[in-house]
PDB file of C-alpha atoms in Angstrom:
ATOM      1  CA  MET A   1      -0.812  -2.649  23.358  1.00 57.00           C
ATOM      2  CA  PRO A   2      -1.915  -0.242  20.604  1.00 62.00           C
ATOM      3  CA  THR A   3      -5.006   1.776  21.404  1.00 65.00           C
ATOM      4  CA  THR A   4      -7.654   3.617  19.457  1.00 80.00           C
ATOM      5  CA  PRO A   5      -7.258   7.432  19.346  1.00 83.00           C
ATOM      6  CA  PRO A   6      -9.139   8.900  22.347  1.00 81.00           C
ATOM      7  CA  ALA A   7     -11.547  10.787  20.082  1.00 77.00           C
ATOM      8  CA  PHE A   8     -12.910   7.428  18.904  1.00 90.00           C
ATOM      9  CA  SER A   9     -12.580   5.259  21.997  1.00 86.00           C
ATOM     10  CA  ASP A  10     -16.367   4.998  22.370  1.00 92.00           C
ATOM     11  CA  ALA A  11     -16.669   3.769  18.777  1.00 94.00           C
ATOM     12  CA  THR A  12     -14.708   0.604  19.534  1.00 95.00           C
ATOM     13  CA  ALA A  13     -16.108  -0.122  22.989  1.00 93.00           C
ATOM     14  CA  SER A  14     -18.329  -2.946  21.718  1.00 95.00           C
ATOM     15  CA  ASP A  15     -19.423  -4.682  18.566  1.00 95.00           C
ATOM     16  CA  SER A  16     -22.674  -2.725  18.487  1.00 96.00           C
ATOM     17  CA  ALA A  17     -20.864   0.587  19.053  1.00 96.00           C
ATOM     18  CA  LEU A  18     -18.456  -0.106  16.210  1.00 97.00           C
ATOM     19  CA  ARG A  19     -21.324  -1.121  13.938  1.00 97.00           C
ATOM     20  CA  ARG A  20     -23.177   2.126  14.722  1.00 97.00           C
ATOM     21  CA  PHE A  21     -20.058   4.163  14.022  1.00 97.00           C
ATOM     22  CA  LEU A  22     -19.281   2.437  10.711  1.00 98.00           C
ATOM     23  CA  PHE A  23     -22.850   2.661   9.436  1.00 97.00           C
ATOM     24  CA  GLY A  24     -22.939   6.288  10.522  1.00 97.00           C
ATOM     25  CA  LEU A  25     -20.151   7.204   8.109  1.00 97.00           C
ATOM     26  CA  PRO A  26     -21.337   9.186   5.086  1.00 96.00           C
ATOM     27  CA  GLY A  27     -22.409   6.995   2.187  1.00 97.00           C
ATOM     28  CA  VAL A  28     -20.164   6.973  -0.856  1.00 98.00           C
ATOM     29  CA  ASP A  29     -21.446   8.634  -4.026  1.00 97.00           C
ATOM     30  CA  ALA A  30     -20.092   6.011  -6.425  1.00 97.00           C
ATOM     31  CA  VAL A  31     -20.786   8.045  -9.563  1.00 98.00           C
ATOM     32  CA  GLY A  32     -19.167  11.148  -8.108  1.00 97.00           C
ATOM     33  CA  LEU A  33     -16.170   9.196  -6.795  1.00 97.00           C
ATOM     34  CA  GLU A  34     -15.460   7.551 -10.135  1.00 97.00           C
ATOM     35  CA  ALA A  35     -15.989  10.800 -12.034  1.00 97.00           C
ATOM     36  CA  ARG A  36     -13.525  12.669  -9.816  1.00 96.00           C
ATOM     37  CA  ALA A  37     -10.941   9.880 -10.101  1.00 96.00           C
ATOM     38  CA  ALA A  38     -11.316   9.887 -13.885  1.00 95.00           C
ATOM     39  CA  SER A  39     -11.078  13.680 -14.049  1.00 95.00           C
ATOM     40  CA  LEU A  40      -7.886  13.803 -11.993  1.00 91.00           C
ATOM     41  CA  GLY A  41      -6.448  11.094 -14.228  1.00 86.00           C
ATOM     42  CA  THR A  42      -6.601  13.419 -17.236  1.00 87.00           C
ATOM     43  CA  ARG A  43      -4.277  16.036 -15.762  1.00 82.00           C
ATOM     44  CA  SER A  44      -1.262  16.704 -18.000  1.00 78.00           C
ATOM     45  CA  ILE A  45       2.133  17.479 -16.542  1.00 81.00           C
ATOM     46  CA  LYS A  46       5.156  19.171 -18.068  1.00 81.00           C
ATOM     47  CA  THR A  47       8.495  17.475 -18.739  1.00 79.00           C
ATOM     48  CA  THR A  48      10.209  18.792 -15.604  1.00 84.00           C
ATOM     49  CA  ALA A  49       7.284  17.720 -13.452  1.00 91.00           C
ATOM     50  CA  LYS A  50       7.248  14.319 -15.160  1.00 92.00           C
ATOM     51  CA  ALA A  51      10.931  13.785 -14.347  1.00 93.00           C
ATOM     52  CA  TYR A  52      10.199  14.618 -10.703  1.00 95.00           C
ATOM     53  CA  ALA A  53       7.155  12.323 -10.685  1.00 96.00           C
ATOM     54  CA  ILE A  54       9.129   9.405 -12.156  1.00 97.00           C
ATOM     55  CA  ASP A  55      11.858   9.666  -9.517  1.00 97.00           C
ATOM     56  CA  LEU A  56       9.272  10.044  -6.766  1.00 98.00           C
ATOM     57  CA  ALA A  57       7.352   6.997  -8.005  1.00 98.00           C
ATOM     58  CA  ILE A  58      10.542   4.889  -8.108  1.00 98.00           C
ATOM     59  CA  SER A  59      11.294   5.869  -4.514  1.00 98.00           C
ATOM     60  CA  MET A  60       7.781   4.781  -3.482  1.00 98.00           C
ATOM     61  CA  ILE A  61       7.852   1.258  -4.900  1.00 98.00           C
ATOM     62  CA  ASP A  62       7.644  -1.833  -2.726  1.00 98.00           C
ATOM     63  CA  LEU A  63       9.411  -4.077  -5.241  1.00 97.00           C
ATOM     64  CA  THR A  64       7.527  -7.313  -4.813  1.00 96.00           C
ATOM     65  CA  THR A  65       7.893 -11.034  -5.416  1.00 95.00           C
ATOM     66  CA  LEU A  66       5.198 -13.226  -3.896  1.00 95.00           C
ATOM     67  CA  GLU A  67       5.296 -16.451  -5.863  1.00 94.00           C
ATOM     68  CA  GLY A  68       5.441 -20.071  -4.863  1.00 94.00           C
ATOM     69  CA  ALA A  69       8.573 -20.407  -7.021  1.00 95.00           C
ATOM     70  CA  ASP A  70      10.527 -17.681  -5.187  1.00 96.00           C
ATOM     71  CA  THR A  71      14.125 -18.657  -4.429  1.00 97.00           C
ATOM     72  CA  PRO A  72      16.877 -17.018  -2.365  1.00 98.00           C
ATOM     73  CA  GLY A  73      18.641 -16.155  -5.622  1.00 98.00           C
ATOM     74  CA  LYS A  74      15.585 -14.377  -6.997  1.00 97.00           C
ATOM     75  CA  VAL A  75      15.151 -12.401  -3.774  1.00 98.00           C
ATOM     76  CA  ARG A  76      18.831 -11.372  -3.756  1.00 98.00           C
ATOM     77  CA  ALA A  77      18.541 -10.260  -7.388  1.00 97.00           C
ATOM     78  CA  LEU A  78      15.437  -8.245  -6.574  1.00 97.00           C
ATOM     79  CA  ALA A  79      17.221  -6.657  -3.607  1.00 98.00           C
ATOM     80  CA  ALA A  80      20.147  -5.677  -5.847  1.00 98.00           C
ATOM     81  CA  LYS A  81      17.714  -4.063  -8.268  1.00 97.00           C
ATOM     82  CA  ALA A  82      15.972  -2.191  -5.436  1.00 98.00           C
ATOM     83  CA  VAL A  83      19.289  -0.706  -4.287  1.00 98.00           C
ATOM     84  CA  ASN A  84      20.546   0.082  -7.792  1.00 97.00           C
ATOM     85  CA  PRO A  85      17.580   0.090 -10.197  1.00 97.00           C
ATOM     86  CA  ASP A  86      19.540   1.385 -13.201  1.00 95.00           C
ATOM     87  CA  PRO A  87      23.243   0.416 -13.195  1.00 93.00           C
ATOM     88  CA  THR A  88      23.825   2.830 -16.106  1.00 91.00           C
ATOM     89  CA  ASP A  89      22.675   5.826 -14.030  1.00 94.00           C
ATOM     90  CA  ARG A  90      23.639   5.995 -10.376  1.00 93.00           C
ATOM     91  CA  THR A  91      21.382   9.046  -9.851  1.00 96.00           C
ATOM     92  CA  THR A  92      18.346   6.744 -10.061  1.00 97.00           C
ATOM     93  CA  PRO A  93      16.578   6.625  -6.686  1.00 98.00           C
ATOM     94  CA  ARG A  94      16.387   3.430  -4.677  1.00 98.00           C
ATOM     95  CA  THR A  95      13.005   1.821  -4.154  1.00 98.00           C
ATOM     96  CA  ALA A  96      11.308   2.065  -0.783  1.00 98.00           C
ATOM     97  CA  ALA A  97      11.250  -1.634   0.056  1.00 98.00           C
ATOM     98  CA  VAL A  98      11.428  -5.207  -1.131  1.00 98.00           C
ATOM     99  CA  CYS A  99       8.310  -7.220  -0.269  1.00 97.00           C
ATOM    100  CA  VAL A 100       8.569 -10.992   0.189  1.00 98.00           C
ATOM    101  CA  TYR A 101       7.037 -13.940   2.023  1.00 97.00           C
ATOM    102  CA  PRO A 102       8.155 -14.409   5.661  1.00 97.00           C
ATOM    103  CA  ASP A 103      10.481 -17.317   4.838  1.00 97.00           C
ATOM    104  CA  MET A 104      12.423 -15.005   2.496  1.00 98.00           C
ATOM    105  CA  ALA A 105      12.619 -12.059   4.907  1.00 98.00           C
ATOM    106  CA  ALA A 106      16.015 -13.080   6.317  1.00 98.00           C
ATOM    107  CA  THR A 107      17.459 -13.405   2.813  1.00 98.00           C
ATOM    108  CA  ALA A 108      16.121  -9.969   1.884  1.00 98.00           C
ATOM    109  CA  ALA A 109      17.379  -8.433   5.129  1.00 98.00           C
ATOM    110  CA  ALA A 110      20.898  -9.743   4.553  1.00 98.00           C
ATOM    111  CA  ALA A 111      20.935  -8.519   0.964  1.00 98.00           C
ATOM    112  CA  LEU A 112      19.618  -5.054   1.883  1.00 98.00           C
ATOM    113  CA  ALA A 113      21.684  -4.492   5.049  1.00 98.00           C
ATOM    114  CA  GLY A 114      22.893  -0.909   5.270  1.00 97.00           C
ATOM    115  CA  SER A 115      21.167   0.159   2.049  1.00 98.00           C
ATOM    116  CA  GLY A 116      18.249   2.070   3.529  1.00 97.00           C
ATOM    117  CA  VAL A 117      15.797  -0.075   1.525  1.00 98.00           C
ATOM    118  CA  LYS A 118      13.220  -1.605   3.853  1.00 98.00           C
ATOM    119  CA  VAL A 119      12.268  -5.254   4.113  1.00 98.00           C
ATOM    120  CA  ALA A 120       8.507  -5.718   3.877  1.00 98.00           C
ATOM    121  CA  SER A 121       6.933  -9.091   4.517  1.00 98.00           C
ATOM    122  CA  VAL A 122       3.398 -10.269   3.963  1.00 98.00           C
ATOM    123  CA  ALA A 123       1.964 -12.204   6.894  1.00 96.00           C
ATOM    124  CA  THR A 124      -1.228 -13.418   8.609  1.00 97.00           C
ATOM    125  CA  ALA A 125      -1.752 -16.313   6.193  1.00 95.00           C
ATOM    126  CA  PHE A 126      -1.467 -14.099   3.112  1.00 96.00           C
ATOM    127  CA  PRO A 127      -3.305 -13.832   0.749  1.00 95.00           C
ATOM    128  CA  ALA A 128      -6.492 -15.541   1.989  1.00 94.00           C
ATOM    129  CA  GLY A 129      -6.093 -14.840   5.705  1.00 94.00           C
ATOM    130  CA  ARG A 130      -7.751 -18.153   6.477  1.00 95.00           C
ATOM    131  CA  ALA A 131      -5.966 -19.219   9.652  1.00 96.00           C
ATOM    132  CA  ALA A 132      -6.428 -19.091  13.414  1.00 96.00           C
ATOM    133  CA  LEU A 133      -5.255 -15.918  15.140  1.00 97.00           C
ATOM    134  CA  ASP A 134      -2.371 -17.658  16.929  1.00 97.00           C
ATOM    135  CA  VAL A 135      -1.094 -18.905  13.561  1.00 97.00           C
ATOM    136  CA  LYS A 136      -1.339 -15.400  12.106  1.00 98.00           C
ATOM    137  CA  LEU A 137       0.527 -13.895  15.048  1.00 98.00           C
ATOM    138  CA  ALA A 138       3.251 -16.543  14.793  1.00 97.00           C
ATOM    139  CA  ASP A 139       3.593 -15.624  11.108  1.00 97.00           C
ATOM    140  CA  VAL A 140       4.141 -11.989  12.106  1.00 98.00           C
ATOM    141  CA  ARG A 141       6.640 -12.860  14.851  1.00 98.00           C
ATOM    142  CA  ASP A 142       8.662 -14.994  12.454  1.00 97.00           C
ATOM    143  CA  ALA A 143       8.814 -12.226   9.856  1.00 98.00           C
ATOM    144  CA  VAL A 144       9.846  -9.566  12.373  1.00 98.00           C
ATOM    145  CA  ALA A 145      12.468 -11.876  13.910  1.00 98.00           C
ATOM    146  CA  ALA A 146      13.857 -12.505  10.421  1.00 98.00           C
ATOM    147  CA  GLY A 147      14.422  -8.791   9.898  1.00 98.00           C
ATOM    148  CA  ALA A 148      11.200  -7.395   8.424  1.00 98.00           C
ATOM    149  CA  ASP A 149      10.879  -3.621   8.884  1.00 98.00           C
ATOM    150  CA  GLU A 150       7.279  -3.648   7.668  1.00 98.00           C
ATOM    151  CA  ILE A 151       4.442  -6.161   7.877  1.00 98.00           C
ATOM    152  CA  ASP A 152       1.676  -6.362   5.263  1.00 98.00           C
ATOM    153  CA  MET A 153      -1.288  -8.174   6.843  1.00 98.00           C
ATOM    154  CA  VAL A 154      -4.617  -9.198   5.314  1.00 98.00           C
ATOM    155  CA  ILE A 155      -7.903  -8.677   7.095  1.00 98.00           C
ATOM    156  CA  ASP A 156     -10.390 -11.494   7.558  1.00 97.00           C
ATOM    157  CA  ARG A 157     -12.745 -10.625   4.698  1.00 97.00           C
ATOM    158  CA  GLY A 158     -15.157 -13.353   5.740  1.00 97.00           C
ATOM    159  CA  ALA A 159     -15.526 -11.773   9.172  1.00 97.00           C
ATOM    160  CA  PHE A 160     -15.921  -8.319   7.663  1.00 98.00           C
ATOM    161  CA  LEU A 161     -18.527  -9.354   5.084  1.00 97.00           C
ATOM    162  CA  SER A 162     -20.554 -11.197   7.726  1.00 97.00           C
ATOM    163  CA  GLY A 163     -20.631  -8.091   9.914  1.00 97.00           C
ATOM    164  CA  ARG A 164     -18.154  -9.194  12.587  1.00 97.00           C
ATOM    165  CA  PHE A 165     -16.389  -5.846  12.533  1.00 98.00           C
ATOM    166  CA  LEU A 166     -15.046  -6.007  16.084  1.00 97.00           C
ATOM    167  CA  LYS A 167     -13.278  -9.297  15.261  1.00 97.00           C
ATOM    168  CA  VAL A 168     -11.521  -7.589  12.341  1.00 98.00           C
ATOM    169  CA  TYR A 169     -10.603  -4.636  14.547  1.00 98.00           C
ATOM    170  CA  GLU A 170      -9.273  -6.819  17.371  1.00 97.00           C
ATOM    171  CA  GLU A 171      -7.169  -8.930  14.978  1.00 98.00           C
ATOM    172  CA  ILE A 172      -5.512  -5.799  13.606  1.00 98.00           C
ATOM    173  CA  LEU A 173      -4.840  -4.605  17.167  1.00 97.00           C
ATOM    174  CA  ALA A 174      -3.235  -7.944  18.019  1.00 98.00           C
ATOM    175  CA  VAL A 175      -1.076  -7.963  14.886  1.00 98.00           C
ATOM    176  CA  LYS A 176       0.000  -4.371  15.516  1.00 98.00           C
ATOM    177  CA  ALA A 177       1.149  -5.368  19.007  1.00 97.00           C
ATOM    178  CA  GLU A 178       3.253  -8.207  17.553  1.00 97.00           C
ATOM    179  CA  CYS A 179       4.899  -5.863  15.042  1.00 98.00           C
ATOM    180  CA  GLY A 180       6.942  -4.039  17.676  1.00 97.00           C
ATOM    181  CA  ALA A 181       8.955  -1.407  15.814  1.00 97.00           C
ATOM    182  CA  ALA A 182       7.880  -2.692  12.396  1.00 98.00           C
ATOM    183  CA  ARG A 183       5.290  -0.611  10.559  1.00 98.00           C
ATOM    184  CA  LEU A 184       1.972  -2.292   9.776  1.00 98.00           C
ATOM    185  CA  LYS A 185       0.183  -2.174   6.420  1.00 98.00           C
ATOM    186  CA  VAL A 186      -3.384  -3.482   6.537  1.00 98.00           C
ATOM    187  CA  ILE A 187      -4.654  -5.022   3.278  1.00 98.00           C
ATOM    188  CA  PHE A 188      -8.407  -4.948   2.645  1.00 97.00           C
ATOM    189  CA  GLU A 189      -8.580  -6.842  -0.674  1.00 97.00           C
ATOM    190  CA  THR A 190     -10.932  -4.198  -2.031  1.00 96.00           C
ATOM    191  CA  GLY A 191     -11.948  -6.419  -4.953  1.00 94.00           C
ATOM    192  CA  GLU A 192     -13.659  -8.755  -2.470  1.00 96.00           C
ATOM    193  CA  LEU A 193     -15.409  -6.059  -0.425  1.00 96.00           C
ATOM    194  CA  SER A 194     -17.985  -5.457  -3.188  1.00 90.00           C
ATOM    195  CA  THR A 195     -18.958  -1.834  -2.419  1.00 97.00           C
ATOM    196  CA  TYR A 196     -17.305   1.521  -1.902  1.00 98.00           C
ATOM    197  CA  ASP A 197     -19.154   1.868   1.408  1.00 98.00           C
ATOM    198  CA  ASN A 198     -17.436  -1.331   2.581  1.00 98.00           C
ATOM    199  CA  ILE A 199     -14.040   0.030   1.510  1.00 98.00           C
ATOM    200  CA  ARG A 200     -14.684   3.194   3.529  1.00 98.00           C
ATOM    201  CA  ARG A 201     -15.722   1.143   6.574  1.00 98.00           C
ATOM    202  CA  ALA A 202     -12.691  -1.125   6.275  1.00 98.00           C
ATOM    203  CA  SER A 203     -10.438   1.933   6.021  1.00 98.00           C
ATOM    204  CA  TRP A 204     -11.798   3.283   9.277  1.00 98.00           C
ATOM    205  CA  ILE A 205     -11.479  -0.059  11.047  1.00 98.00           C
ATOM    206  CA  GLY A 206      -7.828  -0.239   9.987  1.00 98.00           C
ATOM    207  CA  MET A 207      -7.087   3.313  11.062  1.00 98.00           C
ATOM    208  CA  LEU A 208      -8.866   2.959  14.409  1.00 97.00           C
ATOM    209  CA  ALA A 209      -6.874  -0.225  15.109  1.00 97.00           C
ATOM    210  CA  GLY A 210      -3.501   1.451  14.596  1.00 97.00           C
ATOM    211  CA  ALA A 211      -2.540   0.682  10.998  1.00 98.00           C
ATOM    212  CA  ASP A 212       0.470   2.646   9.773  1.00 98.00           C
ATOM    213  CA  PHE A 213      -0.740   2.126   6.187  1.00 98.00           C
ATOM    214  CA  ILE A 214      -3.983   1.045   4.607  1.00 98.00           C
ATOM    215  CA  LYS A 215      -3.510  -1.001   1.443  1.00 98.00           C
ATOM    216  CA  THR A 216      -5.918  -1.859  -1.356  1.00 97.00           C
ATOM    217  CA  SER A 217      -5.071  -5.371  -2.396  1.00 96.00           C
ATOM    218  CA  THR A 218      -2.939  -8.482  -2.349  1.00 96.00           C
ATOM    219  CA  GLY A 219      -2.507  -8.492  -6.123  1.00 90.00           C
ATOM    220  CA  LYS A 220      -3.905 -12.025  -6.135  1.00 91.00           C
ATOM    221  CA  VAL A 221      -7.501 -11.330  -7.234  1.00 90.00           C
ATOM    222  CA  ALA A 222      -9.029  -9.968 -10.435  1.00 84.00           C
ATOM    223  CA  THR A 223      -9.726  -6.429  -9.146  1.00 85.00           C
ATOM    224  CA  ASN A 224      -6.858  -4.709  -7.377  1.00 91.00           C
ATOM    225  CA  ALA A 225      -5.920  -1.046  -7.021  1.00 94.00           C
ATOM    226  CA  THR A 226      -8.064   1.375  -9.009  1.00 96.00           C
ATOM    227  CA  PRO A 227      -8.015   5.178  -9.047  1.00 96.00           C
ATOM    228  CA  ALA A 228     -11.491   5.218  -7.463  1.00 97.00           C
ATOM    229  CA  ASN A 229     -10.797   2.890  -4.533  1.00 97.00           C
ATOM    230  CA  THR A 230      -7.454   4.595  -3.888  1.00 98.00           C
ATOM    231  CA  LEU A 231      -9.120   8.021  -3.961  1.00 98.00           C
ATOM    232  CA  LEU A 232     -11.626   6.795  -1.390  1.00 98.00           C
ATOM    233  CA  MET A 233      -8.842   5.584   0.903  1.00 98.00           C
ATOM    234  CA  LEU A 234      -6.944   8.855   0.485  1.00 98.00           C
ATOM    235  CA  GLU A 235     -10.060  10.728   1.573  1.00 98.00           C
ATOM    236  CA  ALA A 236     -10.242   8.472   4.620  1.00 98.00           C
ATOM    237  CA  VAL A 237      -6.663   9.129   5.776  1.00 98.00           C
ATOM    238  CA  ARG A 238      -7.111  12.860   5.125  1.00 98.00           C
ATOM    239  CA  ASP A 239     -10.262  12.957   7.258  1.00 97.00           C
ATOM    240  CA  PHE A 240      -8.699  10.787   9.966  1.00 97.00           C
ATOM    241  CA  ARG A 241      -5.732  13.141  10.341  1.00 97.00           C
ATOM    242  CA  ALA A 242      -8.056  16.145  10.441  1.00 96.00           C
ATOM    243  CA  GLN A 243      -9.906  14.576  13.390  1.00 95.00           C
ATOM    244  CA  THR A 244      -7.037  12.926  15.293  1.00 95.00           C
ATOM    245  CA  GLY A 245      -3.774  14.524  14.169  1.00 96.00           C
ATOM    246  CA  VAL A 246      -2.522  11.037  13.235  1.00 97.00           C
ATOM    247  CA  GLN A 247      -1.181  10.571   9.704  1.00 98.00           C
ATOM    248  CA  ILE A 248      -1.567   7.188   8.027  1.00 98.00           C
ATOM    249  CA  GLY A 249      -0.112   6.005   4.737  1.00 98.00           C
ATOM    250  CA  VAL A 250      -1.824   4.522   1.693  1.00 98.00           C
ATOM    251  CA  LYS A 251      -0.569   1.726  -0.564  1.00 98.00           C
ATOM    252  CA  PRO A 252      -2.348   0.831  -3.802  1.00 97.00           C
ATOM    253  CA  ALA A 253      -1.163  -2.576  -4.984  1.00 96.00           C
ATOM    254  CA  GLY A 254      -1.744  -4.746  -8.016  1.00 92.00           C
ATOM    255  CA  GLY A 255      -2.393  -3.685 -11.595  1.00 91.00           C
ATOM    256  CA  ILE A 256      -0.256  -0.514 -11.621  1.00 95.00           C
ATOM    257  CA  ARG A 257       2.166  -1.244 -14.443  1.00 95.00           C
ATOM    258  CA  THR A 258       2.980   1.937 -16.377  1.00 95.00           C
ATOM    259  CA  THR A 259       4.468   5.345 -15.728  1.00 95.00           C
ATOM    260  CA  LYS A 260       1.200   6.879 -16.887  1.00 94.00           C
ATOM    261  CA  ASP A 261      -0.656   4.870 -14.231  1.00 95.00           C
ATOM    262  CA  ALA A 262       1.789   5.890 -11.510  1.00 96.00           C
ATOM    263  CA  VAL A 263       1.548   9.585 -12.380  1.00 95.00           C
ATOM    264  CA  LYS A 264      -2.256   9.399 -12.213  1.00 95.00           C
ATOM    265  CA  PHE A 265      -2.022   8.011  -8.692  1.00 97.00           C
ATOM    266  CA  LEU A 266       0.432  10.709  -7.628  1.00 97.00           C
ATOM    267  CA  VAL A 267      -2.004  13.352  -8.874  1.00 96.00           C
ATOM    268  CA  LEU A 268      -4.714  11.686  -6.777  1.00 97.00           C
ATOM    269  CA  VAL A 269      -2.466  11.902  -3.714  1.00 97.00           C
ATOM    270  CA  ASN A 270      -1.594  15.561  -4.247  1.00 96.00           C
ATOM    271  CA  GLU A 271      -5.147  16.678  -4.997  1.00 96.00           C
ATOM    272  CA  THR A 272      -6.873  14.624  -2.283  1.00 97.00           C
ATOM    273  CA  ALA A 273      -4.636  14.089   0.757  1.00 97.00           C
ATOM    274  CA  GLY A 274      -2.068  16.767  -0.061  1.00 97.00           C
ATOM    275  CA  GLU A 275       1.664  17.216  -0.402  1.00 97.00           C
ATOM    276  CA  ASP A 276       2.380  15.708   3.019  1.00 97.00           C
ATOM    277  CA  TRP A 277       1.618  12.283   1.545  1.00 98.00           C
ATOM    278  CA  LEU A 278       3.957  12.725  -1.446  1.00 98.00           C
ATOM    279  CA  ASP A 279       6.723  10.879   0.362  1.00 98.00           C
ATOM    280  CA  PRO A 280       7.710   7.190   0.504  1.00 98.00           C
ATOM    281  CA  HIS A 281       7.035   7.234   4.245  1.00 98.00           C
ATOM    282  CA  TRP A 282       3.350   7.855   3.526  1.00 98.00           C
ATOM    283  CA  PHE A 283       2.617   6.509   0.046  1.00 98.00           C
ATOM    284  CA  ARG A 284       3.761   3.316  -1.667  1.00 98.00           C
ATOM    285  CA  PHE A 285       3.121   1.388  -4.832  1.00 98.00           C
ATOM    286  CA  GLY A 286       2.886  -2.373  -4.462  1.00 95.00           C
ATOM    287  CA  ALA A 287       4.339  -3.443  -7.793  1.00 88.00           C
ATOM    288  CA  SER A 288       6.662  -5.766  -9.633  1.00 84.00           C
ATOM    289  CA  SER A 289       6.511  -4.653 -13.277  1.00 90.00           C
ATOM    290  CA  LEU A 290       6.033  -0.899 -12.717  1.00 96.00           C
ATOM    291  CA  LEU A 291       9.709  -0.216 -12.020  1.00 97.00           C
ATOM    292  CA  ASN A 292      10.882  -1.276 -15.484  1.00 96.00           C
ATOM    293  CA  ASP A 293       8.483   1.075 -17.248  1.00 96.00           C
ATOM    294  CA  LEU A 294       9.525   3.939 -14.976  1.00 97.00           C
ATOM    295  CA  LEU A 295      13.182   3.224 -15.757  1.00 96.00           C
ATOM    296  CA  MET A 296      12.545   3.174 -19.507  1.00 95.00           C
ATOM    297  CA  GLN A 297      10.659   6.465 -19.357  1.00 95.00           C
ATOM    298  CA  ARG A 298      13.417   7.956 -17.192  1.00 95.00           C
ATOM    299  CA  GLN A 299      16.038   6.914 -19.739  1.00 93.00           C
ATOM    300  CA  LYS A 300      13.950   8.435 -22.530  1.00 92.00           C
ATOM    301  CA  LEU A 301      13.774  11.775 -20.717  1.00 91.00           C
ATOM    302  CA  SER A 302      17.525  11.863 -20.152  1.00 82.00           C
ATOM    303  CA  THR A 303      18.667  10.625 -23.587  1.00 80.00           C
ATOM    304  CA  GLY A 304      15.784  11.559 -25.864  1.00 75.00           C
ATOM    305  CA  ARG A 305      15.571   7.960 -27.054  1.00 71.00           C
ATOM    306  CA  TYR A 306      13.249   5.177 -25.967  1.00 66.00           C
ATOM    307  CA  SER A 307      15.558   2.420 -24.770  1.00 64.00           C
ATOM    308  CA  GLY A 308      13.098  -0.481 -24.702  1.00 65.00           C
ATOM    309  CA  PRO A 309      12.865  -3.493 -22.375  1.00 63.00           C
ATOM    310  CA  ASP A 310      16.262  -4.897 -23.394  1.00 56.00           C
ATOM    311  CA  TYR A 311      17.879  -2.117 -21.371  1.00 59.00           C
ATOM    312  CA  VAL A 312      16.361  -3.063 -18.029  1.00 63.00           C
ATOM    313  CA  THR A 313      16.626  -6.277 -16.079  1.00 65.00           C
ATOM    314  CA  VAL A 314      13.934  -8.937 -16.274  1.00 59.00           C
ATOM    315  CA  ASP A 315      12.609  -9.781 -12.815  1.00 59.00           C
TER     316      ASP A 315
END
């Protein structure tokens, strides 16, 4: 069973202890946070650095399809694109993972076998998380049994917003135990948490419960990943490693569509958490449309001409 790092074992001993710990975290200066995120977003990078950033961003993508109309054929096509994003240039990096619903995990696993691209599966009654714990755990078991290397779970936002923090913590612990060797990404749905202080508290709950990644959003609500909420989560993982020695990844998801957006987020990573997080093992983009823009910008850098959307596949 996963356990909280010893340095924080007292913080999770009871509901009241966890509440005291979470409300003892420093308050977030919203104006300062947004100003810093905006300032870092204005950094300019040279052509050689841009080429490096584009390849790094491609390698960090969890190429995602989470639609009711998903079919095995669509998942296989997405897997082929993840392995070989640009058939005209075999030097193009592979994406980090393909993210699908649990019932498509076996299809993705078969299509990606031997490629090095991971299979990620959402679980725990994604995206609402409105199910009993035994149903959520069964969802995780099914996904892992089908070949998922990574599980993206959603927290119970209703429990969090009503102050039942220990329930949220214990659910993450239980899901982590069901994951076995699969890595766990914990989704907060930051757009529903209302305040930056809540995002900071949720980040610490996830980290204390053994998350391998903390993730902004499902991509299913109006407000998803933003530079400010991602910066806040990067500060959290930086501080957590400083206090425990445990490194945890960050995954902004939803709304990141352009190369310019991706580069801004990479600058945030470098300037906040540091170079150790500039690796697909520790930072991911949850995206579906981002890859095509990265490929078009990559082609422009190599040929000097903007190729346009007709030169990349339509997902």
